[in-house]
Short mmCIF file of C-alpha atoms and ligand atoms in Angstrom, two decimals:
data_model
loop_
_atom_site.label_atom_id
_atom_site.label_comp_id
_atom_site.label_asym_id
_atom_site.label_seq_id
_atom_site.Cartn_x
_atom_site.Cartn_y
_atom_site.Cartn_z
CA MET C 261 100.67 91.51 113.22
CA ILE C 262 99.91 94.88 114.67
CA TYR C 263 101.38 96.06 117.97
CA PHE C 264 100.07 98.82 120.19
CA ASP C 265 101.86 100.75 122.88
CA LEU C 266 99.78 103.27 124.84
CA ARG C 267 100.26 105.27 128.02
CA ALA C 268 97.39 107.29 129.44
CA SER C 269 96.42 109.02 132.68
CA PHE C 270 93.06 109.06 134.40
CA ILE C 271 92.45 112.26 136.35
CA PHE C 272 90.03 111.66 139.23
CA THR C 273 87.84 114.14 141.05
CA LYS C 274 89.55 113.28 144.34
CA GLU C 275 92.89 112.21 145.75
CA ILE C 276 93.54 108.44 145.21
CA SER C 277 97.07 108.07 146.62
CA ASP C 278 96.07 105.57 149.29
CA LEU C 279 94.09 103.33 146.92
CA TYR C 280 97.05 101.58 145.24
CA SER C 281 96.07 98.09 146.37
CA VAL C 282 92.43 98.74 145.51
CA PHE C 283 93.42 99.48 141.90
CA ASP C 284 95.83 96.58 141.83
CA ASN C 285 93.02 94.20 142.87
CA PHE C 286 90.63 95.81 140.48
CA PHE C 287 93.00 95.22 137.55
CA ASN C 288 93.68 91.64 138.58
CA ASN C 289 89.99 90.84 138.93
CA ASN C 290 88.86 92.48 135.70
CA THR C 291 91.42 91.37 133.10
CA ASP C 292 88.78 89.33 131.25
CA LYS C 293 86.39 92.23 130.89
CA ILE C 294 89.02 94.75 129.93
CA LEU C 295 91.84 92.98 128.19
CA SER C 296 90.43 89.84 126.54
CA LYS C 297 88.10 88.80 123.80
CA ASN C 298 86.61 85.29 123.58
CA ASP C 299 89.05 84.19 126.30
CA GLU C 300 92.03 85.34 124.26
CA VAL C 301 94.18 87.93 125.96
CA GLY C 302 94.80 90.94 123.75
CA SER C 303 96.14 93.65 125.98
CA THR C 304 98.41 93.63 128.99
CA ILE C 305 98.87 96.25 131.68
CA GLU C 306 102.64 96.70 131.77
CA ASP C 307 102.63 98.90 134.85
CA PHE C 308 100.68 101.63 136.57
CA ASN C 309 101.37 104.32 139.14
CA ILE C 310 99.41 106.77 141.22
CA ASN C 311 100.18 110.38 142.00
CA ASP C 312 97.68 112.59 143.92
CA ASN C 313 94.50 112.29 141.87
CA LYS C 314 96.18 110.78 138.81
CA LEU C 315 96.43 107.16 137.72
CA THR C 316 98.89 106.54 134.90
CA ILE C 317 98.72 103.23 133.09
CA HIS C 318 100.87 101.63 130.41
CA LEU C 319 99.11 99.22 127.99
CA LYS C 320 100.66 96.98 125.35
CA SER C 321 98.64 94.85 122.98
CA ASN C 322 98.18 92.95 119.74
CA GLN C 323 95.07 93.32 117.59
CA ILE C 324 92.84 90.94 119.57
CA VAL C 325 91.98 93.75 121.97
CA ARG C 326 93.69 96.87 120.71
CA ALA C 327 95.18 99.04 123.46
CA ASN C 328 92.92 101.93 122.43
CA GLU C 329 89.91 99.63 122.82
CA ALA C 330 91.20 98.41 126.19
CA LEU C 331 91.45 102.03 127.32
CA ILE C 332 87.80 102.67 126.47
CA ARG C 333 86.75 99.54 128.37
CA LEU C 334 88.99 100.48 131.26
CA LYS C 335 87.40 103.89 131.61
CA LYS C 336 83.92 102.39 131.66
CA GLU C 337 84.69 99.68 134.23
CA LEU C 338 86.79 101.99 136.38
CA SER C 339 84.20 104.72 136.60
CA ASN C 340 81.50 102.20 137.57
CA PHE C 341 83.67 100.64 140.21
CA ILE C 342 85.31 103.70 141.72
CA GLY C 343 82.17 105.81 141.47
CA PHE C 344 80.02 103.18 143.15
CA LYS C 345 82.48 102.24 145.86
CA PHE C 346 84.26 105.50 146.68
CA LYS C 347 82.06 108.17 145.12
CA ILE C 348 84.97 109.37 143.03
CA GLY C 349 84.55 110.33 139.40
CA ILE C 350 86.87 110.40 136.39
CA ARG C 351 87.35 113.98 135.29
CA GLU C 352 89.57 113.45 132.29
CA VAL C 353 91.64 110.92 130.37
CA LEU C 354 94.96 112.19 129.02
CA ILE C 355 96.95 110.39 126.33
CA ASN C 356 100.69 110.49 127.11
CA PHE C 357 101.91 108.51 124.19
CA PHE C 358 100.53 106.12 121.61
CA ILE C 359 102.46 104.13 119.03
CA ILE C 360 101.13 101.56 116.57
CA LYS C 361 103.43 99.22 114.61
CA ILE C 362 102.03 97.39 111.60
CA GLU C 363 104.12 94.52 110.27
CA ALA C 364 104.58 94.98 106.51
CA ASP C 365 106.91 94.04 103.64
CA ASN C 366 107.09 97.62 102.50
CA GLY C 367 106.24 101.14 103.57
CA VAL C 368 103.39 103.28 102.28
CA ASP C 369 103.79 106.66 100.67
CA ILE C 370 101.82 108.64 103.24
CA GLU C 371 103.60 111.58 104.77
CA THR C 372 100.94 113.19 106.88
CA LEU C 373 97.78 111.98 108.56
CA PRO C 374 95.50 113.79 111.00
CA TYR C 375 96.52 113.25 114.69
CA VAL C 376 99.78 111.59 113.61
CA LYS C 377 103.16 113.11 114.49
CA ASN C 378 105.23 110.77 112.45
CA ILE C 379 104.87 107.77 110.15
CA ASP C 380 107.93 105.72 109.13
CA TYR C 381 108.99 102.37 107.77
CA GLU C 382 111.25 100.93 110.46
CA ASN C 383 113.90 98.19 110.21
CA ASP C 384 112.41 96.94 106.92
CA ARG C 385 109.73 95.42 109.04
CA TYR C 386 107.17 97.78 110.58
CA ILE C 387 105.15 100.76 109.59
CA LYS C 388 105.44 102.79 112.76
CA ILE C 389 102.78 105.37 113.54
CA VAL C 390 103.59 107.79 116.34
CA PHE C 391 100.55 109.78 117.39
CA ASP C 392 100.77 113.46 118.22
CA THR C 393 100.07 113.83 121.94
CA GLU C 394 101.42 117.34 122.42
CA THR C 395 100.36 119.95 119.90
CA GLU C 396 97.01 121.55 119.09
CA GLN C 397 96.40 118.76 116.58
CA LYS C 398 96.91 116.02 119.15
CA LEU C 399 95.02 112.79 119.57
CA THR C 400 92.84 112.98 122.66
CA PHE C 401 90.64 110.43 124.35
CA SER C 402 87.72 111.80 122.40
CA GLU C 403 89.38 110.73 119.11
CA ILE C 404 90.06 107.32 120.61
CA GLU C 405 86.35 107.02 121.41
CA LYS C 406 85.58 108.03 117.82
CA ARG C 407 87.75 105.11 116.58
CA ILE C 408 90.22 107.40 114.81
CA PRO C 409 93.20 105.04 115.40
CA ASP C 410 91.21 102.13 113.95
CA ARG C 411 90.39 104.16 110.83
CA ILE C 412 94.05 105.03 110.41
CA ILE C 413 94.90 101.31 110.55
CA THR C 414 92.23 100.54 107.93
CA LEU C 415 93.54 103.27 105.67
CA ILE C 416 97.08 101.92 105.87
CA LYS C 417 95.94 98.34 105.34
CA ASN C 418 94.05 99.43 102.20
CA LYS C 419 97.18 101.15 100.93
CA LEU C 420 99.21 98.02 101.58
CA GLU C 421 96.70 95.89 99.66
CA ASP C 422 97.04 98.22 96.67
CA TYR C 423 100.82 97.71 96.74
CA GLY C 424 100.22 93.99 96.95
CA GLY C 425 99.13 94.09 93.33
CA LYS C 426 95.39 94.20 93.85
CA ASN C 427 94.68 95.82 90.53
CA GLU C 428 91.62 96.94 88.78
CA HIS C 429 89.87 93.63 88.09
CA TRP C 430 88.93 92.79 84.48
CA GLU C 431 87.62 89.46 83.27
CA LEU C 432 86.02 88.88 79.88
CA LEU C 433 82.47 87.53 80.08
CA TRP C 434 81.27 87.60 76.50
CA GLU C 435 82.27 88.97 73.11
CA SER C 436 80.14 89.47 70.00
CA GLU C 437 80.94 88.07 66.56
CA ASP C 438 83.47 89.90 64.42
CA LYS C 439 82.03 92.45 62.01
CA LYS C 440 82.99 94.27 58.87
CA PHE C 441 83.17 97.95 59.72
CA GLU C 442 81.94 100.79 57.48
CA SER C 443 84.49 103.18 58.90
CA ASN C 444 88.06 103.30 60.04
CA GLU C 445 88.04 106.94 61.16
CA ASP C 446 88.12 108.77 64.45
CA PRO C 447 84.43 109.46 65.19
CA THR C 448 85.17 112.87 66.72
CA GLU C 449 87.06 113.99 63.60
CA LEU C 450 84.24 112.76 61.38
CA MET C 451 81.61 114.70 63.29
CA LEU C 452 83.80 117.80 63.54
CA ASN C 453 84.42 117.80 59.80
CA GLU C 454 80.72 117.53 59.03
CA GLY C 455 79.87 120.29 61.50
CA TRP C 456 77.83 118.00 63.77
CA ILE C 457 79.75 119.13 66.85
CA LYS C 458 81.99 122.00 67.92
CA ARG C 459 84.33 122.43 70.87
CA GLY C 460 82.82 124.18 73.87
CA TYR C 461 84.72 126.89 75.73
CA ASN C 462 85.57 124.60 78.63
CA ARG C 463 87.97 121.70 78.74
CA GLY C 464 86.40 118.43 77.60
CA GLN C 465 83.14 120.10 76.57
CA TRP C 466 81.30 119.96 73.25
CA ILE C 467 78.42 121.83 71.71
CA TYR C 468 76.27 119.30 69.94
CA GLY C 469 74.63 120.47 66.72
CA PRO C 470 71.22 119.26 65.51
CA GLU C 471 72.52 116.04 63.89
CA ALA C 472 74.58 114.86 66.88
CA THR C 473 71.81 115.83 69.29
CA TYR C 474 69.28 113.91 67.23
CA LEU C 475 71.61 110.89 67.29
CA PHE C 476 71.74 111.06 71.11
CA ARG C 477 67.96 111.40 71.28
CA THR C 478 67.58 108.39 69.01
CA PHE C 479 69.74 106.33 71.34
CA GLU C 480 67.52 107.43 74.22
CA LYS C 481 64.38 106.58 72.25
CA ILE C 482 65.73 103.08 71.59
CA VAL C 483 66.45 102.56 75.29
CA LEU C 484 62.99 103.91 76.13
CA LYS C 485 61.09 101.72 73.68
CA GLU C 486 63.15 98.55 73.88
CA LEU C 487 64.02 98.54 77.57
CA LEU C 488 62.53 101.15 79.89
CA GLU C 489 58.92 100.81 78.78
CA PRO C 490 58.79 97.00 78.54
CA LEU C 491 60.56 96.66 81.90
CA LYS C 492 58.32 99.35 83.44
CA TYR C 493 60.88 101.92 84.54
CA THR C 494 59.47 105.32 85.47
CA GLU C 495 61.22 108.63 85.00
CA MET C 496 62.49 110.82 87.83
CA ILE C 497 64.64 113.95 88.02
CA PHE C 498 67.76 113.56 90.21
CA PRO C 499 69.56 116.70 91.47
CA LYS C 500 72.75 117.53 89.59
CA LEU C 501 74.51 119.52 92.29
CA VAL C 502 75.58 116.93 94.82
CA SER C 503 76.21 117.79 98.46
CA TRP C 504 78.91 116.27 100.67
CA ASP C 505 76.17 114.53 102.68
CA VAL C 506 75.25 112.45 99.65
CA TRP C 507 78.84 111.57 98.80
CA MET C 508 79.57 110.65 102.42
CA LYS C 509 76.73 108.16 102.35
CA SER C 510 77.46 106.86 98.83
CA GLY C 511 81.16 106.34 99.58
CA HIS C 512 82.37 108.83 96.97
CA ALA C 513 83.77 111.04 99.74
CA GLN C 514 86.42 108.35 100.26
CA GLY C 515 88.20 108.91 97.00
CA VAL C 516 86.73 111.06 94.26
CA TYR C 517 88.44 114.40 95.04
CA PRO C 518 90.82 114.70 92.05
CA GLU C 519 87.93 114.41 89.58
CA ILE C 520 85.25 116.63 91.12
CA TYR C 521 84.03 119.90 89.65
CA TYR C 522 83.53 121.77 92.92
CA VAL C 523 80.66 124.19 93.52
CA CYS C 524 81.08 127.26 95.74
CA PRO C 525 78.28 129.70 96.58
CA PRO C 526 78.98 133.42 97.13
CA LYS C 527 79.87 134.35 100.74
CA THR C 528 76.94 136.77 100.61
CA ARG C 529 74.47 137.89 98.01
CA ASP C 530 74.64 141.48 99.19
CA PRO C 531 75.20 143.54 95.99
CA LYS C 532 77.52 145.92 97.88
CA TYR C 533 79.90 143.05 98.63
CA TRP C 534 80.22 142.40 94.88
CA GLU C 535 80.41 146.06 93.85
CA ASP C 536 84.21 146.03 93.39
CA VAL C 537 84.10 142.96 91.17
CA LYS C 538 81.49 144.58 88.94
CA ASN C 539 83.44 147.83 88.76
CA ILE C 540 86.72 146.15 87.97
CA TYR C 541 85.14 144.15 85.18
CA ASN C 542 83.37 147.14 83.71
CA ILE C 543 86.53 149.23 83.64
CA THR C 544 89.17 146.65 82.70
CA LYS C 545 86.92 144.20 80.81
CA GLU C 546 88.69 141.40 82.59
CA VAL C 547 86.96 139.18 85.15
CA PRO C 548 88.96 139.51 88.42
CA VAL C 549 89.02 135.80 89.21
CA ASP C 550 91.44 136.08 92.14
CA LEU C 551 89.19 138.58 93.84
CA ILE C 552 86.18 136.34 93.16
CA LYS C 553 88.07 133.45 94.72
CA GLU C 554 88.27 135.45 97.96
CA LYS C 555 84.58 136.24 97.87
CA ILE C 556 83.20 132.77 97.43
CA ASP C 557 82.55 130.29 100.19
CA VAL C 558 83.89 126.77 100.72
CA PRO C 559 82.51 124.17 98.29
CA ILE C 560 79.10 122.82 99.29
CA GLY C 561 79.69 119.79 97.06
CA GLY C 562 80.22 119.25 93.37
CA MET C 563 78.59 118.69 90.02
CA CYS C 564 76.94 115.33 89.32
CA TYR C 565 79.61 112.68 89.02
CA ALA C 566 77.91 109.30 89.17
CA GLN C 567 74.25 110.31 88.78
CA CYS C 568 72.49 107.74 91.00
CA PRO C 569 73.75 108.81 94.48
CA SER C 570 71.54 111.89 94.68
CA PHE C 571 68.46 109.76 93.91
CA TRP C 572 68.81 108.12 97.31
CA GLY C 573 67.84 111.28 99.18
CA PHE C 574 64.30 110.46 98.05
CA LEU C 575 64.32 107.19 100.02
CA GLN C 576 66.59 108.14 102.90
CA GLY C 577 65.26 106.86 106.24
CA GLU C 578 62.07 105.61 104.56
CA THR C 579 60.30 102.29 104.57
CA LEU C 580 59.20 101.08 101.14
CA ALA C 581 55.74 99.56 100.83
CA SER C 582 55.89 95.95 99.59
CA ASP C 583 53.79 96.69 96.50
CA GLN C 584 56.45 99.20 95.39
CA LEU C 585 59.05 96.51 94.98
CA PRO C 586 61.04 96.12 92.88
CA LEU C 587 61.27 99.87 92.38
CA LYS C 588 62.52 100.83 88.91
CA VAL C 589 63.38 104.40 87.93
CA TYR C 590 65.61 106.29 85.54
CA ASP C 591 66.97 109.80 85.08
CA HIS C 592 68.29 111.64 82.05
CA SER C 593 67.68 115.14 83.25
CA GLY C 594 71.15 116.63 83.07
CA THR C 595 74.85 116.48 82.60
CA SER C 596 77.59 114.68 84.52
CA HIS C 597 80.96 116.32 85.10
CA ARG C 598 84.41 114.91 85.73
CA TYR C 599 87.77 116.56 85.78
CA GLU C 600 89.36 113.94 83.51
CA SER C 601 93.09 113.58 82.96
CA GLY C 602 94.55 116.31 80.75
CA GLY C 603 95.25 116.17 77.02
CA ILE C 604 92.81 116.39 74.15
CA HIS C 605 90.27 113.62 74.03
CA GLY C 606 87.47 113.13 71.57
CA ILE C 607 83.83 112.81 72.59
CA GLU C 608 84.53 109.46 74.24
CA ARG C 609 86.27 111.02 77.23
CA VAL C 610 84.87 114.40 78.12
CA ASP C 611 84.55 116.57 81.22
CA GLU C 612 80.86 117.21 80.58
CA PHE C 613 78.81 114.24 79.45
CA HIS C 614 75.30 112.93 79.02
CA ARG C 615 74.12 109.72 80.56
CA LEU C 616 70.91 107.88 81.15
CA GLU C 617 70.97 106.28 84.59
CA LEU C 618 68.76 103.40 85.71
CA VAL C 619 68.26 102.47 89.35
CA TRP C 620 66.37 99.49 90.72
CA VAL C 621 65.70 98.46 94.33
CA GLY C 622 64.33 95.20 95.69
CA THR C 623 65.13 91.99 97.50
CA LYS C 624 68.38 90.33 96.54
CA GLU C 625 66.50 87.92 94.22
CA ASP C 626 64.56 90.79 92.59
CA THR C 627 67.72 92.81 92.11
CA LEU C 628 69.58 89.96 90.43
CA GLU C 629 66.57 89.10 88.27
CA GLN C 630 66.18 92.72 87.12
CA ALA C 631 69.86 92.77 86.17
CA GLU C 632 69.35 89.68 83.99
CA ASN C 633 66.32 91.29 82.32
CA LEU C 634 68.37 94.38 81.54
CA LYS C 635 71.27 92.34 80.17
CA LYS C 636 68.91 90.59 77.72
CA LYS C 637 67.53 93.93 76.52
CA TYR C 638 70.97 95.48 76.12
CA ASN C 639 72.06 92.41 74.19
CA HIS C 640 69.14 92.81 71.81
CA ILE C 641 69.87 96.54 71.34
CA PHE C 642 73.57 96.08 70.57
CA GLU C 643 73.14 92.97 68.43
CA ASP C 644 69.97 93.70 66.47
CA ILE C 645 69.56 97.48 66.43
CA LEU C 646 72.96 99.16 66.77
CA GLU C 647 74.72 96.10 65.26
CA ILE C 648 78.05 96.92 66.87
CA LYS C 649 81.05 94.85 67.90
CA TRP C 650 80.87 94.76 71.70
CA ARG C 651 81.82 92.70 74.73
CA THR C 652 81.19 92.50 78.46
CA ALA C 653 83.62 92.12 81.35
CA TRP C 654 83.33 91.50 85.09
CA VAL C 655 85.28 94.35 86.68
CA THR C 656 86.05 95.99 90.01
CA PRO C 657 82.61 97.12 91.25
CA TRP C 658 82.12 100.78 90.44
CA PHE C 659 81.13 101.62 94.01
CA MET C 660 84.55 100.34 95.08
CA ALA C 661 86.44 101.93 92.17
CA GLN C 662 84.93 105.29 93.05
CA GLU C 663 86.05 104.92 96.66
CA GLY C 664 89.57 104.45 95.27
CA LYS C 665 89.58 100.68 95.86
CA HIS C 666 90.67 97.77 93.66
CA GLY C 667 89.89 94.08 93.38
CA LEU C 668 86.42 92.58 93.79
CA SER C 669 83.65 92.88 96.37
CA ASP C 670 83.59 90.41 99.28
CA MET C 671 79.84 90.28 98.86
CA LYS C 672 78.81 87.33 96.66
CA ASP C 673 76.88 88.36 93.51
CA ALA C 674 77.64 92.06 94.00
CA GLY C 675 79.70 93.72 91.30
CA THR C 676 79.87 95.45 87.96
CA VAL C 677 79.60 94.40 84.33
CA ASP C 678 81.31 96.83 81.95
CA TYR C 679 80.01 96.99 78.40
CA GLU C 680 82.73 97.83 75.92
CA ALA C 681 82.76 98.52 72.19
CA LEU C 682 85.56 98.50 69.67
CA THR C 683 86.66 101.69 67.94
CA PRO C 684 88.27 100.34 64.73
CA TYR C 685 90.30 103.46 63.90
CA ASN C 686 92.64 102.81 66.84
CA ASN C 687 91.66 99.19 67.48
CA LYS C 688 90.82 100.01 71.10
CA TRP C 689 87.92 99.08 73.35
CA ILE C 690 86.01 101.80 75.19
CA GLU C 691 83.56 101.36 78.06
CA ILE C 692 80.19 102.44 76.70
CA GLN C 693 78.09 101.67 79.78
CA ASN C 694 77.97 99.54 82.87
CA LEU C 695 75.57 97.57 85.00
CA SER C 696 76.12 97.11 88.73
CA ILE C 697 74.67 95.05 91.51
CA ASN C 698 75.38 97.22 94.51
CA ALA C 699 74.20 94.73 97.17
CA ASN C 700 72.94 96.60 100.27
CA LYS C 701 75.56 99.35 99.91
CA TYR C 702 73.03 102.11 99.19
CA THR C 703 70.03 100.82 101.09
CA LYS C 704 72.30 100.59 104.14
CA GLY C 705 74.12 103.88 103.48
CA PHE C 706 70.82 105.75 103.14
CA ASN C 707 68.93 103.62 105.67
CA VAL C 708 66.12 102.33 103.45
CA LYS C 709 63.91 99.51 104.70
CA SER C 710 61.15 97.36 103.27
CA GLN C 711 57.74 97.02 104.88
CA ASP C 712 58.24 93.30 105.56
CA ASN C 713 61.76 93.89 106.88
CA LYS C 714 63.47 92.01 104.05
CA LEU C 715 67.05 93.05 103.30
CA LEU C 716 67.00 95.44 100.34
CA TRP C 717 69.54 95.43 97.53
CA SER C 718 69.88 97.77 94.59
CA GLY C 719 71.43 98.00 91.18
CA CYS C 720 72.23 100.74 88.72
CA SER C 721 73.24 101.09 85.11
CA GLY C 722 74.65 104.15 83.35
CA VAL C 723 74.28 104.47 79.59
CA GLY C 724 76.84 106.95 78.26
CA LEU C 725 75.49 108.72 75.20
CA GLU C 726 78.87 110.11 74.10
CA ARG C 727 80.32 106.61 74.38
CA TRP C 728 77.44 105.05 72.42
CA ALA C 729 77.91 107.71 69.73
CA ALA C 730 81.67 107.13 69.59
CA ALA C 731 81.15 103.37 69.23
CA PHE C 732 78.35 103.66 66.67
CA ILE C 733 79.97 106.31 64.45
CA SER C 734 83.41 104.74 64.60
CA GLN C 735 82.00 101.42 63.41
CA HIS C 736 79.27 102.60 61.01
CA GLY C 737 80.52 106.01 59.84
CA LEU C 738 78.45 109.15 59.29
CA ASN C 739 76.61 108.15 56.14
CA SER C 740 73.16 107.28 57.45
CA GLU C 741 72.40 105.27 54.27
CA LYS C 742 74.85 102.66 55.51
CA TRP C 743 73.48 102.44 59.03
CA PRO C 744 71.77 99.22 60.25
CA LYS C 745 68.16 98.74 59.11
CA LYS C 746 66.46 98.64 62.52
CA PHE C 747 68.45 101.65 63.66
CA LYS C 748 67.28 103.62 60.60
CA GLU C 749 63.66 102.79 61.48
CA TYR C 750 64.20 104.57 64.77
CA PHE C 751 66.30 107.36 63.31
CA LYS C 752 64.03 108.23 60.37
CA ASN C 753 65.16 111.55 58.89
CA MET C 754 68.37 113.44 59.56
CA PRO C 755 67.57 116.94 60.85
CA LYS C 756 68.92 119.93 58.95
CA GLY C 757 72.26 120.95 60.39
CA ILE C 758 73.67 124.44 60.85
CA LYS C 759 75.92 125.41 57.94
CA THR C 760 78.24 128.37 58.26
CA LEU C 761 80.18 130.17 55.53
P1 ATP X 828 86.37 104.87 82.02
O1 ATP X 828 87.16 103.81 82.70
O2 ATP X 828 86.17 104.65 80.57
O3 ATP X 828 86.82 106.25 82.37
P2 ATP X 828 84.59 104.84 84.21
O4 ATP X 828 84.86 103.52 84.84
O5 ATP X 828 85.19 106.05 84.77
O6 ATP X 828 84.90 104.76 82.64
P3 ATP X 828 81.96 104.88 85.30
O7 ATP X 828 82.43 105.65 86.45
O8 ATP X 828 81.64 103.45 85.49
O9 ATP X 828 83.01 105.02 84.11
O10 ATP X 828 80.73 105.65 84.65
C1 ATP X 828 79.62 105.00 84.05
C2 ATP X 828 79.46 105.39 82.60
O11 ATP X 828 79.53 106.81 82.44
C3 ATP X 828 80.55 104.86 81.68
O12 ATP X 828 80.26 103.55 81.25
C4 ATP X 828 80.48 105.83 80.53
O13 ATP X 828 79.42 105.48 79.65
C5 ATP X 828 80.11 107.14 81.19
N1 ATP X 828 81.31 107.98 81.40
C6 ATP X 828 82.13 108.00 82.47
N2 ATP X 828 83.11 108.91 82.34
C7 ATP X 828 82.89 109.50 81.15
C8 ATP X 828 83.57 110.55 80.43
N3 ATP X 828 84.62 111.17 80.94
N4 ATP X 828 83.09 110.90 79.21
C9 ATP X 828 82.00 110.30 78.70
N5 ATP X 828 81.32 109.32 79.33
C10 ATP X 828 81.75 108.92 80.53
ZN1 ZN X 829 74.80 104.38 89.47
MG1 MG X 830 86.87 107.18 84.23
#
């Protein structure tokens, strides 16, 4: 249960001292409109009093009609009534105090929230939220109208669900036959030793030499010939600097902050403004990063994280012609960046990676059918061309995971299949790609409609080239003689690498 306790004052444009019985009648006659929902009483008016031009009212409620909701209704009904009958207006609504108590078996580890003075776990029974009604940061009627208290309740409920053991979901769907592996080595070490790759200057970044690059391009060629061309996907170029607007609509703004590489433009491009930085560098030969920090603006967004969200700007607010559906596109025009957890990882977990991203849009039936077509093609690629040991699992949908949520989607048929491969050297499984049915999450978020007004769904699938390489090399080794026959037909000849002395 959730309990609400709210006291607020309505400031009128005129004196109302002699209207006590008018208000009393008004409240008695309008309880249904203001305090109930489907004949169930949610809120009660505990008491009210009048002083000059001020009406102060004390509301208590459960969640059927939350006190904050009752206050909004009250303002609407009151201003109609009093305006019409007495030509008096409501000038302002002041919040005197507002407390919400959420019944819970445990507290949540939140110390501060906007508009909240204090949040505690009380008597081993309630999470008690006391709103700030005094300082500059106080909750005003405007925040109540913007549903801020309701969002705070949702946030706390989500936290409580996480504590309730709603973990990252993982359920095996299918696993390939066991195989004899050609290698038992760490693929990153193998490639490093042969000079196929070198560490980049940044954390989790590699410079791929001709052989490794050619391997990536071969993977892409296989996907192109075996999947994208037969299934009629067309290429697009998605932006790789992603603005907050996109992440607000895609849901990433709800949770992705610890992993973003942020992008900040200069405060001005006036050369004079940057003169001192240039001079300091030229004299000391050190880049004055603290000074630069002062001269750059707030982040406008971040580097590509999930690849498909910035595609949706192309369709935002548009209506898709029926003959366009299902729409099938892909992008492999640039890098993705994530601030991964620290420590040294091989190429399988990097801060800068390369991925081919597929997006399809259509009716629910189309979307599900396309997903099945893709699954068949992937199966063929992994079984008959790459010949790797792999498996699939039904997992927490990625659009939820990236909002910081766990569990499964409430929406039937929506969700994510992870594709995993075994790395024999450590006997671990790594996610090499995924395939998601995103229901109407994106078409709704970006307001995309179809000509015949059918509900549009979408799906996406991200093929991680570093992950494919890690799986392939760890299972087949670096000696291309020993690679699977069909793969060699695609690969043809190893390019000449760069040898140093
Ligand atoms: P993991 O749990 O292995 O970190 P993830 O769930 O974070 O993977 P997604 O967010 O679903 O991965 O990203 C889709 C695909 O992008 C992954 O299947 C993988 O191929 C690739 N990918 C994601 N993060 C990385 C990374 N740090 N390095 C290389 N590839 C990555
Ligand atoms: Zn995607
Ligand atoms: Mg990850």
